[in-house]
Amino acid sequence: MLFALLFVILGFFLMEISGWFIHKYIMHGLLWRIHRTHHQRSKGAFELNDIFSLLFGSVSIILMVLGFEQLDYRFWMGLGITIYGAGYFVLHDVLIHRRGKWMKRPNRNSFFRGIFKAHQAHHANNKKKGTEAFGLLLVPLKYFKEGKK
Ligand SMILES: [Zn+2]
Ligand SMILES: [Zn+2]
């Protein structure tokens, strides 16, 4: 059981870490034309940038299918990525960007306020270059300090 839990946690954190690199160097690089639709979003329900969520979602499904019979590390890492994806959707899409109005922002929660401030800073100029705070959870500590105020 500990084995399973470790791989779930590994899958979760690998997503945040690889997501940071992909966001900084690929989405704000070669694939900016796609990611731009998130920074300059229109009023539609979907944005082209959602393609990245589908891509990450496919990775988790493939891992879980491959590891399903033996319930090996692939299944548990896939599960960790799925949990990350669901958490990302709630935090980033629902609570931060208000896609769907079914939840209120937990404004008294200092952890959420730190995450929120960091992501606002990421969206401050909405340009390809000169942007900061590329992670969702891994953000400069100063935002959590600001969030405490
Ligand atoms: Zn971005
Ligand atoms: Zn955003």
mmCIF file of C-alpha atoms and ligand atoms in Angstrom:
data_model
loop_
_atom_site.group_PDB
_atom_site.id
_atom_site.type_symbol
_atom_site.label_atom_id
_atom_site.label_comp_id
_atom_site.label_asym_id
_atom_site.label_seq_id
_atom_site.Cartn_x
_atom_site.Cartn_y
_atom_site.Cartn_z
ATOM 1 C CA MET A 1 0.000 0.000 0.000
ATOM 2 C CA LEU A 2 2.876 2.322 0.799
ATOM 3 C CA PHE A 3 4.264 1.437 -2.642
ATOM 4 C CA ALA A 4 1.032 2.579 -4.268
ATOM 5 C CA LEU A 5 0.881 5.786 -2.262
ATOM 6 C CA LEU A 6 4.470 6.707 -3.120
ATOM 7 C CA PHE A 7 3.780 6.405 -6.835
ATOM 8 C CA VAL A 8 0.549 8.390 -6.570
ATOM 9 C CA ILE A 9 2.521 11.183 -4.863
ATOM 10 C CA LEU A 10 5.313 10.855 -7.435
ATOM 11 C CA GLY A 11 2.852 11.137 -10.340
ATOM 12 C CA PHE A 12 1.268 14.174 -8.707
ATOM 13 C CA PHE A 13 4.521 16.065 -8.167
ATOM 14 C CA LEU A 14 6.056 15.056 -11.490
ATOM 15 C CA MET A 15 3.082 16.739 -13.135
ATOM 16 C CA GLU A 16 3.633 19.976 -11.264
ATOM 17 C CA ILE A 17 7.369 19.929 -11.996
ATOM 18 C CA SER A 18 7.120 18.938 -15.665
ATOM 19 C CA GLY A 19 4.156 21.290 -16.009
ATOM 20 C CA TRP A 20 6.357 24.138 -14.781
ATOM 21 C CA PHE A 21 8.969 23.420 -17.471
ATOM 22 C CA ILE A 22 6.416 22.826 -20.218
ATOM 23 C CA HIS A 23 4.571 26.033 -19.311
ATOM 24 C CA LYS A 24 7.719 28.152 -19.164
ATOM 25 C CA TYR A 25 9.698 26.808 -22.104
ATOM 26 C CA ILE A 26 7.131 25.331 -24.497
ATOM 27 C CA MET A 27 3.808 27.051 -23.874
ATOM 28 C CA HIS A 28 5.509 30.433 -23.546
ATOM 29 C CA GLY A 29 7.838 29.373 -26.381
ATOM 30 C CA LEU A 30 7.150 27.336 -29.494
ATOM 31 C CA LEU A 31 3.495 26.674 -28.684
ATOM 32 C CA TRP A 32 2.613 30.201 -27.558
ATOM 33 C CA ARG A 33 0.028 30.431 -30.362
ATOM 34 C CA ILE A 34 -1.986 27.753 -28.562
ATOM 35 C CA HIS A 35 -1.336 28.910 -24.992
ATOM 36 C CA ARG A 36 -2.106 32.522 -25.957
ATOM 37 C CA THR A 37 -5.782 31.580 -26.094
ATOM 38 C CA HIS A 38 -5.633 31.173 -22.309
ATOM 39 C CA HIS A 39 -3.910 34.511 -21.726
ATOM 40 C CA GLN A 40 -6.122 36.466 -24.083
ATOM 41 C CA ARG A 41 -9.231 34.474 -23.564
ATOM 42 C CA SER A 42 -12.480 35.146 -25.283
ATOM 43 C CA LYS A 43 -15.928 34.571 -23.859
ATOM 44 C CA GLY A 44 -16.383 31.073 -25.292
ATOM 45 C CA ALA A 45 -16.710 28.006 -23.071
ATOM 46 C CA PHE A 46 -13.514 26.478 -24.450
ATOM 47 C CA GLU A 47 -10.130 27.774 -25.454
ATOM 48 C CA LEU A 48 -7.581 26.152 -27.752
ATOM 49 C CA ASN A 49 -5.264 25.920 -24.741
ATOM 50 C CA ASP A 50 -7.541 23.174 -23.349
ATOM 51 C CA ILE A 51 -5.738 20.859 -25.782
ATOM 52 C CA PHE A 52 -2.946 20.654 -23.194
ATOM 53 C CA SER A 53 -5.372 19.282 -20.591
ATOM 54 C CA LEU A 54 -6.504 16.621 -23.072
ATOM 55 C CA LEU A 55 -2.873 15.739 -23.714
ATOM 56 C CA PHE A 56 -2.011 15.374 -20.021
ATOM 57 C CA GLY A 57 -5.266 13.523 -19.453
ATOM 58 C CA SER A 58 -4.369 11.012 -22.187
ATOM 59 C CA VAL A 59 -1.000 10.367 -20.556
ATOM 60 C CA SER A 60 -2.705 9.479 -17.271
ATOM 61 C CA ILE A 61 -5.279 7.240 -18.964
ATOM 62 C CA ILE A 62 -2.616 5.380 -20.977
ATOM 63 C CA LEU A 63 -0.536 4.796 -17.831
ATOM 64 C CA MET A 64 -3.559 3.528 -15.895
ATOM 65 C CA VAL A 65 -4.599 1.183 -18.714
ATOM 66 C CA LEU A 66 -1.058 -0.183 -19.084
ATOM 67 C CA GLY A 67 -0.700 -0.791 -15.364
ATOM 68 C CA PHE A 68 -4.240 -1.959 -14.698
ATOM 69 C CA GLU A 69 -3.783 -5.734 -14.822
ATOM 70 C CA GLN A 70 -0.793 -5.904 -12.532
ATOM 71 C CA LEU A 71 -1.697 -2.768 -10.562
ATOM 72 C CA ASP A 72 1.937 -1.786 -10.925
ATOM 73 C CA TYR A 73 3.640 1.601 -10.634
ATOM 74 C CA ARG A 74 2.153 2.788 -13.943
ATOM 75 C CA PHE A 75 -1.381 2.528 -12.623
ATOM 76 C CA TRP A 76 -0.562 4.454 -9.441
ATOM 77 C CA MET A 77 1.408 7.160 -11.259
ATOM 78 C CA GLY A 78 -1.482 7.511 -13.689
ATOM 79 C CA LEU A 79 -3.805 7.898 -10.724
ATOM 80 C CA GLY A 80 -1.519 10.576 -9.238
ATOM 81 C CA ILE A 81 -1.626 12.471 -12.544
ATOM 82 C CA THR A 82 -5.421 12.156 -12.620
ATOM 83 C CA ILE A 83 -5.706 13.544 -9.088
ATOM 84 C CA TYR A 84 -3.379 16.383 -10.070
ATOM 85 C CA GLY A 85 -5.486 17.100 -13.161
ATOM 86 C CA ALA A 86 -8.711 17.192 -11.163
ATOM 87 C CA GLY A 87 -7.104 19.452 -8.547
ATOM 88 C CA TYR A 88 -5.699 21.678 -11.276
ATOM 89 C CA PHE A 89 -9.106 21.985 -12.873
ATOM 90 C CA VAL A 90 -10.776 22.994 -9.601
ATOM 91 C CA LEU A 91 -8.027 25.396 -8.483
ATOM 92 C CA HIS A 92 -7.031 26.955 -11.790
ATOM 93 C CA ASP A 93 -10.129 26.774 -13.943
ATOM 94 C CA VAL A 94 -13.007 26.947 -11.483
ATOM 95 C CA LEU A 95 -11.656 28.921 -8.510
ATOM 96 C CA ILE A 96 -9.075 31.189 -10.153
ATOM 97 C CA HIS A 97 -10.578 31.768 -13.610
ATOM 98 C CA ARG A 98 -14.224 31.249 -12.632
ATOM 99 C CA ARG A 99 -15.080 28.830 -15.431
ATOM 100 C CA GLY A 100 -18.390 27.734 -14.064
ATOM 101 C CA LYS A 101 -19.701 29.683 -11.098
ATOM 102 C CA TRP A 102 -20.574 26.776 -8.819
ATOM 103 C CA MET A 103 -17.926 27.387 -6.178
ATOM 104 C CA LYS A 104 -16.945 30.452 -4.186
ATOM 105 C CA ARG A 105 -13.313 31.430 -3.873
ATOM 106 C CA PRO A 106 -11.963 30.415 -0.448
ATOM 107 C CA ASN A 107 -10.644 33.926 0.131
ATOM 108 C CA ARG A 108 -9.900 33.392 3.813
ATOM 109 C CA ASN A 109 -7.606 30.479 3.099
ATOM 110 C CA SER A 110 -4.023 31.783 3.045
ATOM 111 C CA PHE A 111 -2.761 28.866 0.932
ATOM 112 C CA PHE A 112 -5.371 29.611 -1.721
ATOM 113 C CA ARG A 113 -4.641 33.336 -1.529
ATOM 114 C CA GLY A 114 -0.940 32.674 -2.176
ATOM 115 C CA ILE A 115 -1.721 30.467 -5.187
ATOM 116 C CA PHE A 116 -4.217 33.027 -6.432
ATOM 117 C CA LYS A 117 -1.804 35.971 -6.144
ATOM 118 C CA ALA A 118 0.930 34.022 -7.933
ATOM 119 C CA HIS A 119 -1.382 33.115 -10.788
ATOM 120 C CA GLN A 120 -2.610 36.694 -11.053
ATOM 121 C CA ALA A 121 1.038 37.720 -11.352
ATOM 122 C CA HIS A 122 1.435 35.136 -14.117
ATOM 123 C CA HIS A 123 -1.460 36.729 -15.959
ATOM 124 C CA ALA A 124 -0.345 40.297 -15.224
ATOM 125 C CA ASN A 125 0.996 41.100 -18.688
ATOM 126 C CA ASN A 126 -0.581 38.189 -20.617
ATOM 127 C CA LYS A 127 2.363 38.206 -23.020
ATOM 128 C CA LYS A 128 4.742 35.539 -24.239
ATOM 129 C CA LYS A 129 7.772 37.107 -22.522
ATOM 130 C CA GLY A 130 8.325 38.802 -19.187
ATOM 131 C CA THR A 131 5.989 36.505 -17.301
ATOM 132 C CA GLU A 132 6.593 34.944 -13.887
ATOM 133 C CA ALA A 133 5.169 32.192 -11.651
ATOM 134 C CA PHE A 134 4.779 29.298 -14.103
ATOM 135 C CA GLY A 135 3.776 26.656 -11.587
ATOM 136 C CA LEU A 136 0.380 26.271 -10.011
ATOM 137 C CA LEU A 137 1.619 25.036 -6.630
ATOM 138 C CA LEU A 138 5.357 25.610 -7.027
ATOM 139 C CA VAL A 139 5.447 29.387 -6.955
ATOM 140 C CA PRO A 140 7.862 31.867 -5.383
ATOM 141 C CA LEU A 141 7.352 31.939 -1.599
ATOM 142 C CA LYS A 142 6.757 35.686 -1.607
ATOM 143 C CA TYR A 143 3.211 35.087 -2.856
ATOM 144 C CA PHE A 144 2.380 32.973 0.171
ATOM 145 C CA LYS A 145 3.761 35.712 2.399
ATOM 146 C CA GLU A 146 1.585 38.226 0.581
ATOM 147 C CA GLY A 147 -1.341 35.863 0.886
ATOM 148 C CA LYS A 148 -1.019 35.855 4.685
ATOM 149 C CA LYS A 149 -1.704 39.586 4.907
HETATM 150 ZN ZN ZN B 1 0.999 31.070 -19.225
HETATM 151 ZN ZN ZN B 2 -4.480 30.864 -15.918
#
